[in-house]
Short mmCIF file of C-alpha atoms in Angstrom, two decimals:
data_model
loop_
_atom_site.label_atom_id
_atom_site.label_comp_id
_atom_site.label_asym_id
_atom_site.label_seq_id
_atom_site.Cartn_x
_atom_site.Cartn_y
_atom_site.Cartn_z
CA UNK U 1 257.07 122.73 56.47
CA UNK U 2 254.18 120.02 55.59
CA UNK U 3 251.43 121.57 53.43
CA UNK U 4 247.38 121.73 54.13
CA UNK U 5 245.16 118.68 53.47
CA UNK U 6 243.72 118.59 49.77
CA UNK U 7 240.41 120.36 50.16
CA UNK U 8 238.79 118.09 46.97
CA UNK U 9 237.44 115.16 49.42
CA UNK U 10 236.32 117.15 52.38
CA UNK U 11 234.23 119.11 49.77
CA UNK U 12 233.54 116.14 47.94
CA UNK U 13 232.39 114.76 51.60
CA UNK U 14 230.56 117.58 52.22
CA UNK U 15 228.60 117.90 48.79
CA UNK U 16 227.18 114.83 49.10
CA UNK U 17 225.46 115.32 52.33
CA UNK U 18 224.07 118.14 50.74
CA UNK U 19 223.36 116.27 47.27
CA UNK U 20 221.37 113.29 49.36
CA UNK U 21 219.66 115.88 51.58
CA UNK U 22 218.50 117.92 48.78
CA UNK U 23 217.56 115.28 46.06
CA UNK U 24 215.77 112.45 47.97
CA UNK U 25 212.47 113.70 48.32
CA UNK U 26 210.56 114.01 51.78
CA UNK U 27 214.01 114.75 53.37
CA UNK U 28 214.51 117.81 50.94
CA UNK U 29 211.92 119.10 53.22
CA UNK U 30 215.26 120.24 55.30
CA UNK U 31 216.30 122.78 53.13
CA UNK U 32 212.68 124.69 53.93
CA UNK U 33 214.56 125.86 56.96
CA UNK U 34 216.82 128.34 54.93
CA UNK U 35 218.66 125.86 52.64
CA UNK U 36 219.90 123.77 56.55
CA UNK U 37 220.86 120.91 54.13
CA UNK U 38 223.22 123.23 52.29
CA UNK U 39 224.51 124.80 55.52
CA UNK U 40 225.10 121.70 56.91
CA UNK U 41 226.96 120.35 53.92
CA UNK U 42 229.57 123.10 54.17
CA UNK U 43 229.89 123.11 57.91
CA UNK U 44 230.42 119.63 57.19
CA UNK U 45 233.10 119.89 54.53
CA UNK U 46 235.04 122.15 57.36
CA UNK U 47 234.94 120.17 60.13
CA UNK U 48 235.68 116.94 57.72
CA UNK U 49 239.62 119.31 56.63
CA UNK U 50 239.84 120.37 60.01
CA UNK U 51 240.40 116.75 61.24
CA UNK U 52 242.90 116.31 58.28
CA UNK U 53 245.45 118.31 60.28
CA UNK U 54 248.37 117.69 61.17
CA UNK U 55 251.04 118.52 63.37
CA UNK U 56 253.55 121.73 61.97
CA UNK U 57 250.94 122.36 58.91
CA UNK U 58 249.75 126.32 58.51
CA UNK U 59 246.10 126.82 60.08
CA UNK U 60 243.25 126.87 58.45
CA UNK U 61 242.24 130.36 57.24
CA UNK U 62 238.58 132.13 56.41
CA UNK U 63 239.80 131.51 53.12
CA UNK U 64 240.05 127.84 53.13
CA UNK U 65 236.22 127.80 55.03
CA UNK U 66 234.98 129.92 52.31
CA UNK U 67 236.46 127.95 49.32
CA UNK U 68 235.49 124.59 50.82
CA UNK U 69 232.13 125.65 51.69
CA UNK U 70 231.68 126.67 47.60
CA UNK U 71 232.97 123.50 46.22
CA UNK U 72 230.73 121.56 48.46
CA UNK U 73 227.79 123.71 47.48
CA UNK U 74 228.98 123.08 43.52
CA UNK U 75 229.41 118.90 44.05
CA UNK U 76 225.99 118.81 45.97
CA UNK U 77 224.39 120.93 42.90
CA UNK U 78 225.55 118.15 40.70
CA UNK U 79 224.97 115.53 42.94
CA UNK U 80 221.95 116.64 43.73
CA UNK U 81 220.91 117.43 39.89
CA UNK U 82 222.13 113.71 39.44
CA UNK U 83 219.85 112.20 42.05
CA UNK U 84 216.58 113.99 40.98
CA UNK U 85 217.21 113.43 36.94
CA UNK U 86 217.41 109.30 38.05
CA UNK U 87 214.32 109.65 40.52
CA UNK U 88 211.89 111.76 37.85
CA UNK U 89 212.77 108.87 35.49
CA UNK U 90 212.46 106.30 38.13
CA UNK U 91 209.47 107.41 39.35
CA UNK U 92 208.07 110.72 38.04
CA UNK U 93 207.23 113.91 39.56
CA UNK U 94 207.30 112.34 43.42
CA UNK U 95 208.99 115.36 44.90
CA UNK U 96 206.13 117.76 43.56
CA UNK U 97 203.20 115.08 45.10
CA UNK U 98 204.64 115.22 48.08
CA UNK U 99 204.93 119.56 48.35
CA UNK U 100 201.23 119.32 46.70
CA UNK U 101 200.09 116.46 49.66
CA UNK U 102 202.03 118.64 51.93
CA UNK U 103 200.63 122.41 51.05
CA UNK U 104 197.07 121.29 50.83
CA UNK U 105 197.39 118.43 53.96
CA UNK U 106 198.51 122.03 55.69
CA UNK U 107 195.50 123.60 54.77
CA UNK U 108 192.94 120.73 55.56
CA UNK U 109 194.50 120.46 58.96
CA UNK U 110 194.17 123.98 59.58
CA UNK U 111 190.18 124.05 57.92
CA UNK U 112 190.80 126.55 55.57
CA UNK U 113 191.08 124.18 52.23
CA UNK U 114 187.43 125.84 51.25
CA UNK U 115 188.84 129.25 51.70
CA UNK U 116 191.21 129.09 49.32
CA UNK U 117 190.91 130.41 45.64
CA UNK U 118 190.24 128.33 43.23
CA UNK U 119 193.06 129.81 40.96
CA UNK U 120 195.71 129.24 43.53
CA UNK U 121 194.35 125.63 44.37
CA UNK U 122 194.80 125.35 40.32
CA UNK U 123 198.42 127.02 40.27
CA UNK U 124 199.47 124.27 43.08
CA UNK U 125 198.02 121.63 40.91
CA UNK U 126 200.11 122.49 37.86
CA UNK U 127 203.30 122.08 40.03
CA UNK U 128 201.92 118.43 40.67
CA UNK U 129 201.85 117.75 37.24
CA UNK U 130 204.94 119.76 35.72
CA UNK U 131 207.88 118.44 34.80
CA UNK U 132 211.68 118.64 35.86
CA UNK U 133 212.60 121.99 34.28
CA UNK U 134 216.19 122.05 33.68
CA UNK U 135 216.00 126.16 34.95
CA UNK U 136 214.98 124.55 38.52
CA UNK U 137 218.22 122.70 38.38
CA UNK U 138 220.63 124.88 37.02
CA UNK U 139 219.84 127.49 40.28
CA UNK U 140 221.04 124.94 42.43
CA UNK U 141 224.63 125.63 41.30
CA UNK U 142 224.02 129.52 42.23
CA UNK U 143 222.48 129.24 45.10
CA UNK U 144 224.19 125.63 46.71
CA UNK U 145 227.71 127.60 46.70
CA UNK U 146 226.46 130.86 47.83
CA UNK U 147 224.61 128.78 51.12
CA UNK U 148 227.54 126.34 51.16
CA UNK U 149 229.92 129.23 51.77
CA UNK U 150 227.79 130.46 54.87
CA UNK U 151 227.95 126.69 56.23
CA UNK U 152 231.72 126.76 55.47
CA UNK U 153 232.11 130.49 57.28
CA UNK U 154 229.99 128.71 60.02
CA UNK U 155 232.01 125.92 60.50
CA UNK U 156 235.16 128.19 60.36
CA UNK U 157 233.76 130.07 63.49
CA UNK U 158 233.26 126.63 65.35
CA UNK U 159 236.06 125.08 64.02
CA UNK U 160 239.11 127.20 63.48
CA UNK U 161 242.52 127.40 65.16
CA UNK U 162 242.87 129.49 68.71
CA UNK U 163 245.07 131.79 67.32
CA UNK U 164 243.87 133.79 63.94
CA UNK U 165 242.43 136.81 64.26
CA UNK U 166 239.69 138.24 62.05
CA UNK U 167 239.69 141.82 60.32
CA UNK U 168 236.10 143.89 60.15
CA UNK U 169 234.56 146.56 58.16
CA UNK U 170 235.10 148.37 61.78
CA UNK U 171 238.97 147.89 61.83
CA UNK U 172 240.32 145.56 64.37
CA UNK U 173 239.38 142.50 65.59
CA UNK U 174 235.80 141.27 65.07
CA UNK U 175 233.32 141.30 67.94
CA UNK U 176 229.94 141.14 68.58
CA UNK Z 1 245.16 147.06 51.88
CA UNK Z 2 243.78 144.31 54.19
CA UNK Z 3 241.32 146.99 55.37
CA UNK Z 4 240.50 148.31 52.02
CA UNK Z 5 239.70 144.88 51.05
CA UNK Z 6 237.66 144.30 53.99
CA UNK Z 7 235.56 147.22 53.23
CA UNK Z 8 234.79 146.42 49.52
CA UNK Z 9 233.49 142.78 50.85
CA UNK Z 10 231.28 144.83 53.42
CA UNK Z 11 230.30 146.65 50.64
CA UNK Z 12 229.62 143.60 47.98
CA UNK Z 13 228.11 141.30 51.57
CA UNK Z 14 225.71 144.59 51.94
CA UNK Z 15 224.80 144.90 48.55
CA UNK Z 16 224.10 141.56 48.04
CA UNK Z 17 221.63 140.96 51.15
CA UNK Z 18 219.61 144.35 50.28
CA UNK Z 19 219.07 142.52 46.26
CA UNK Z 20 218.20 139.98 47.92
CA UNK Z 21 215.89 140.80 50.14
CA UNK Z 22 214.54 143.18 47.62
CA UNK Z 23 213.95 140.37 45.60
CA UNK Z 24 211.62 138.77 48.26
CA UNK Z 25 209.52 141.65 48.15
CA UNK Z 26 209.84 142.36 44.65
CA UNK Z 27 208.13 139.09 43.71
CA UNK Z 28 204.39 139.79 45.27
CA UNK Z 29 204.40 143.36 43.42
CA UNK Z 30 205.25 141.64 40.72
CA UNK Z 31 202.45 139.04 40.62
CA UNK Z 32 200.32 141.64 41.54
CA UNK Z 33 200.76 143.36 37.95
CA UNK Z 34 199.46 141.67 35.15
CA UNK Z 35 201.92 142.23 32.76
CA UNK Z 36 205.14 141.17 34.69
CA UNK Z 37 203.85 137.14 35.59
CA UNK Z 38 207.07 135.57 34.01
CA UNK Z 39 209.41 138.24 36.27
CA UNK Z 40 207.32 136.63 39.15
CA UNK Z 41 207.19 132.95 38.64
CA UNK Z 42 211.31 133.64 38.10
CA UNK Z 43 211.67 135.14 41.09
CA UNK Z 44 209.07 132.92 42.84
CA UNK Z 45 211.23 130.38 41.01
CA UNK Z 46 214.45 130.97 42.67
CA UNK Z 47 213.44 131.64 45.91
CA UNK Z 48 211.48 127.85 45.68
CA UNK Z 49 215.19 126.44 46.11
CA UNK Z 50 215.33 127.86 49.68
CA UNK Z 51 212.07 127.75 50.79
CA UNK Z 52 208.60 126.12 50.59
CA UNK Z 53 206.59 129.19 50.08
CA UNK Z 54 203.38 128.20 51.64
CA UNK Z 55 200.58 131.18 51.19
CA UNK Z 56 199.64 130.71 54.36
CA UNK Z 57 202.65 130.89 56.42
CA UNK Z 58 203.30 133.93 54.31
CA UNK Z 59 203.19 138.31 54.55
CA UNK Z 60 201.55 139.01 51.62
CA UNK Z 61 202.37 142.37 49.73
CA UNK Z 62 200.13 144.05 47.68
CA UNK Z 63 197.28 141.04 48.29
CA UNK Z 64 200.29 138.59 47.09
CA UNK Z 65 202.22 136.36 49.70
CA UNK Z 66 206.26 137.28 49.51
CA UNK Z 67 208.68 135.18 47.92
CA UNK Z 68 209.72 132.94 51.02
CA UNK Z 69 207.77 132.27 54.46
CA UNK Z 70 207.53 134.27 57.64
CA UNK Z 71 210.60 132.34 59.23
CA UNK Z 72 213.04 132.77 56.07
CA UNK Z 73 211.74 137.03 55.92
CA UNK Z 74 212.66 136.93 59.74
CA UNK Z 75 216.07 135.27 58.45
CA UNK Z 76 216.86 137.41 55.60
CA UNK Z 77 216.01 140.90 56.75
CA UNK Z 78 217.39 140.15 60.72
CA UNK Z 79 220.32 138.82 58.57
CA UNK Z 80 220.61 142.16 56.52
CA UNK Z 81 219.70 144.07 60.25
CA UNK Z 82 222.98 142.16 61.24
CA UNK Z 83 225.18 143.24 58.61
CA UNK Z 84 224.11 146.93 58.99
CA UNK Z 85 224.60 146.79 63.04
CA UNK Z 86 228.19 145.05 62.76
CA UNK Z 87 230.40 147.84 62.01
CA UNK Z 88 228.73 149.46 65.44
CA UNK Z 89 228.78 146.26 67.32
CA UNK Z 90 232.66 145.05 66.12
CA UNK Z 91 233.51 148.10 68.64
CA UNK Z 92 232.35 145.34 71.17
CA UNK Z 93 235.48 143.09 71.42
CA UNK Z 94 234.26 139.60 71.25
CA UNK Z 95 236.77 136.87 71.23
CA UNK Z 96 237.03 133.61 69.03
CA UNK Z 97 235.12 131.87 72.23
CA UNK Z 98 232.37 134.32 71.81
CA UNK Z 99 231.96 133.90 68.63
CA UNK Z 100 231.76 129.90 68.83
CA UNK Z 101 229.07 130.41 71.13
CA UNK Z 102 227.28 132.75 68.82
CA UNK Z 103 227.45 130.35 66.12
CA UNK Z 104 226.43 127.16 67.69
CA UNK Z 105 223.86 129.24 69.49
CA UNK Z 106 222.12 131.12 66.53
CA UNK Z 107 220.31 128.09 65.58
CA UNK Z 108 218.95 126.57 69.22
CA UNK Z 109 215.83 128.54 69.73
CA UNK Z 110 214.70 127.55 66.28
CA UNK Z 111 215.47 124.16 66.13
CA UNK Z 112 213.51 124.33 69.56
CA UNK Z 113 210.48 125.45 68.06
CA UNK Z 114 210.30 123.37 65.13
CA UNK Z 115 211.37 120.38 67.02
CA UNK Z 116 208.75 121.20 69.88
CA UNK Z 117 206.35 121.99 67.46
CA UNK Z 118 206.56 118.76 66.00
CA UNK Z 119 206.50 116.87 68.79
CA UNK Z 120 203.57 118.53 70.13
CA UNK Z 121 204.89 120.06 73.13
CA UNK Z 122 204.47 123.69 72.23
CA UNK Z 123 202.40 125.51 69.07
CA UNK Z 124 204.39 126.93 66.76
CA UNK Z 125 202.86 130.49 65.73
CA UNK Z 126 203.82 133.17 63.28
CA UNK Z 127 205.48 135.06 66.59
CA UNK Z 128 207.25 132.08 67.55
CA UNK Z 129 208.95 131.73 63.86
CA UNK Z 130 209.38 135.47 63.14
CA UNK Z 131 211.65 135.57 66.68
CA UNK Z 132 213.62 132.69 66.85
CA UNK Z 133 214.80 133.06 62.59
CA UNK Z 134 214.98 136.93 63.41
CA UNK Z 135 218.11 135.49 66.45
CA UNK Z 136 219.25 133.09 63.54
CA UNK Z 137 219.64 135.69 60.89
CA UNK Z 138 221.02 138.49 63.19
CA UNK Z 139 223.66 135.89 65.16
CA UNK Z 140 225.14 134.27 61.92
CA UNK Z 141 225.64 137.51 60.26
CA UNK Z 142 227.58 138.66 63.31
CA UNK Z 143 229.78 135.38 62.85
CA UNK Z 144 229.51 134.94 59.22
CA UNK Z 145 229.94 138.84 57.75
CA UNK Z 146 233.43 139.23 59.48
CA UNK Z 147 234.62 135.52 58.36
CA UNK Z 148 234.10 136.66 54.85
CA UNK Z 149 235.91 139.99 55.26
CA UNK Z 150 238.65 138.11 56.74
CA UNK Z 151 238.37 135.22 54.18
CA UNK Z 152 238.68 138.24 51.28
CA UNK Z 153 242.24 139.56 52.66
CA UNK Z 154 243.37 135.85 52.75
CA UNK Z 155 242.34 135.35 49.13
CA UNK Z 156 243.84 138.52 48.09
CA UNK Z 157 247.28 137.52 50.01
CA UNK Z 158 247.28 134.20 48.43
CA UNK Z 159 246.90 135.88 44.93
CA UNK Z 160 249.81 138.47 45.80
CA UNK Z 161 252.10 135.62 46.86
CA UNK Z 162 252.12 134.05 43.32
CA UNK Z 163 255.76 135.57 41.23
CA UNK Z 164 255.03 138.76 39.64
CA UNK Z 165 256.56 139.08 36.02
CA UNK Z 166 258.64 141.80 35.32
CA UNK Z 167 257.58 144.97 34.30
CA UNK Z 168 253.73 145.02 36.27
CA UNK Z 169 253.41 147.40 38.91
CA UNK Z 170 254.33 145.03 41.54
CA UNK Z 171 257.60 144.13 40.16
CA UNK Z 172 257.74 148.17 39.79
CA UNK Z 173 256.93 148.65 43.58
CA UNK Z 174 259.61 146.18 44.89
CA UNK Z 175 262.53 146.36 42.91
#
């Protein structure tokens, strides 16, 4: 019986959507909508070893979703980490311009820039002007994998064979 | 075994949404008290990853705006709704079809508003975002919650297939 497809390259696939989405600034804007550049990197990853299949080969299992949905959350953490380290030294703190531009554009629009406290107007400034903190990057690997495996658990649902079954807290099959 | 596994990833799935969603509101109390800033900006910290935190597309708490925005709370706590209403709603047989549905579903109403929004076609409000991420959050955990279950007992079966040496309680159990 022919084995599964490696998983490393759909991950690998998958990660760097998520790497790109999440380290070029203006389109890390994406992952403001519940980390959707980390969902869509696993869902990705899924649909990328679903295609590897062949004919006779086992199906793909929750398992396989959840594990490829993690490793493409860990490669876009690095990939991601990667891209941002090159464009701070490139360029400098452009990703925290653009949220500053963005936060107080969003308040000028809406006529309430006056309104708001000096102090917080302050607090937003220092984000302008910080640094990459190495902290900021290191919770991209806990928090990629955990969002990766929801994409990969998504794109299982969409994705998966006709014939698995799935086994709830309720016993049984799973419904809604 | 398969259903005692199931349960204890409930269990872990459950626990980890109500930290996490404690978390979002434990971040405004703790700005709000003087002596706990660095606990904040850590928690304000985290939560930056997933979200872009504006104040004014915030709840606030305590005078302080939560850790993420109104459309990520309506996310995360319809999300945590979801996994406490699935072991009523699993009684509900919904095939593999259903769920596909569900899954590519969940997300239409808000990419509707925030692509309508931006267009200009239709104004995004605080009601708009609280309902359509409160159908995102509750839909995915109905697809997501049991895929993990499921994804648990295929894990554990996978582990149990490797050779057992002789002597553990496996080896014990089958001889």
């Amino acid at each position: 019986m022919p084995e599964k497809p490696g998983k490393l390259l759909p991950a690998l696939y998958g990660g760097i959507v998520i790497g790109v989405i999440a380290g070029i600034p203006m389109l890390n804007f994406l992952n403001c909508f519940c980390c959707a550049g980390v969902l869509l990197g696993g869902f990705l990853s899924v649909f990328f070893f679903s295609r590897d299949f062949g004919p006779g080969m086992p199906p793909m299992t929750n398992g396989d979703a959840v594990g490829l949905g993690a490793l493409a959350g860990l490669f876009g953490a690095l990939i991601d980490a990667a891209i941002a380290l090159a464009v701070y030294f490139a360029f400098g703190n452009v990703a925290g311009e653009m949220m500053y531009d963005f936060i107080v554009g969003l308040y000028d629009s809406m006529g309430i820039l006056d309104k708001i406290p000096p102090d917080a107007l302050e607090q937003m400034e220092q984000m302008k002007y910080a640094g990459l903190q190495a902290w900021q990057l290191l919770i991209g690997f806990v928090v990629y994998p955990l969002f990766g495996l929801l994409g990969g658990l998504i794109g299982y649902a969409v994705f998966k064979p006709k014939t698995s079954r799935m086994q709830t807290p309720g016993g049984g099959a799973a419904g809604v | 075994m398969a259903r005692t596994t199931s349960r204890l990833t409930y269990a872990l799935i459950l626990s980890g949404t109500l930290l996490w969603c404690g978390a979002i509101l434990a971040a405004p109390l703790a700005a709000a008290d003087p002596g706990m800033g660095g606990s904040a900006s850590f928690l304000r910290g985290v939560f930056h990853a997933v979200c872009h935190q504006a104040p004014s597309r915030s709840f606030t708490l305590g005078g302080e705006p939560l850790a993420v925005c109104h459309r990520c709370t309506a996310i995360y706590f319809s999300f945590l709704g979801g996994v406490l209403a699935l072991p009523l709603l699993s009684r509900f047989a919904g095939g593999d079809r259903a769920r596909r549905r569900l899954a590519l579903g969940a997300a239409l109403p808000m990419a509707a508003d925030a692509a309508l929004g931006l267009a200009g076609l239709h104004e995004v409000s605080t009601a708009t975002r609280l309902v359509s991420g409160g159908i995102f959050g509750f839909c995915i955990a109905l697809v997501v919650v049991p895929g993990a279950c499921a994804a648990a007992a295929d894990l554990l079966s996978w582990f149990s297939s490797f050779p057992h040496p002789k002597g553990t309680i496996h080896a014990r159990e089958t001889r």
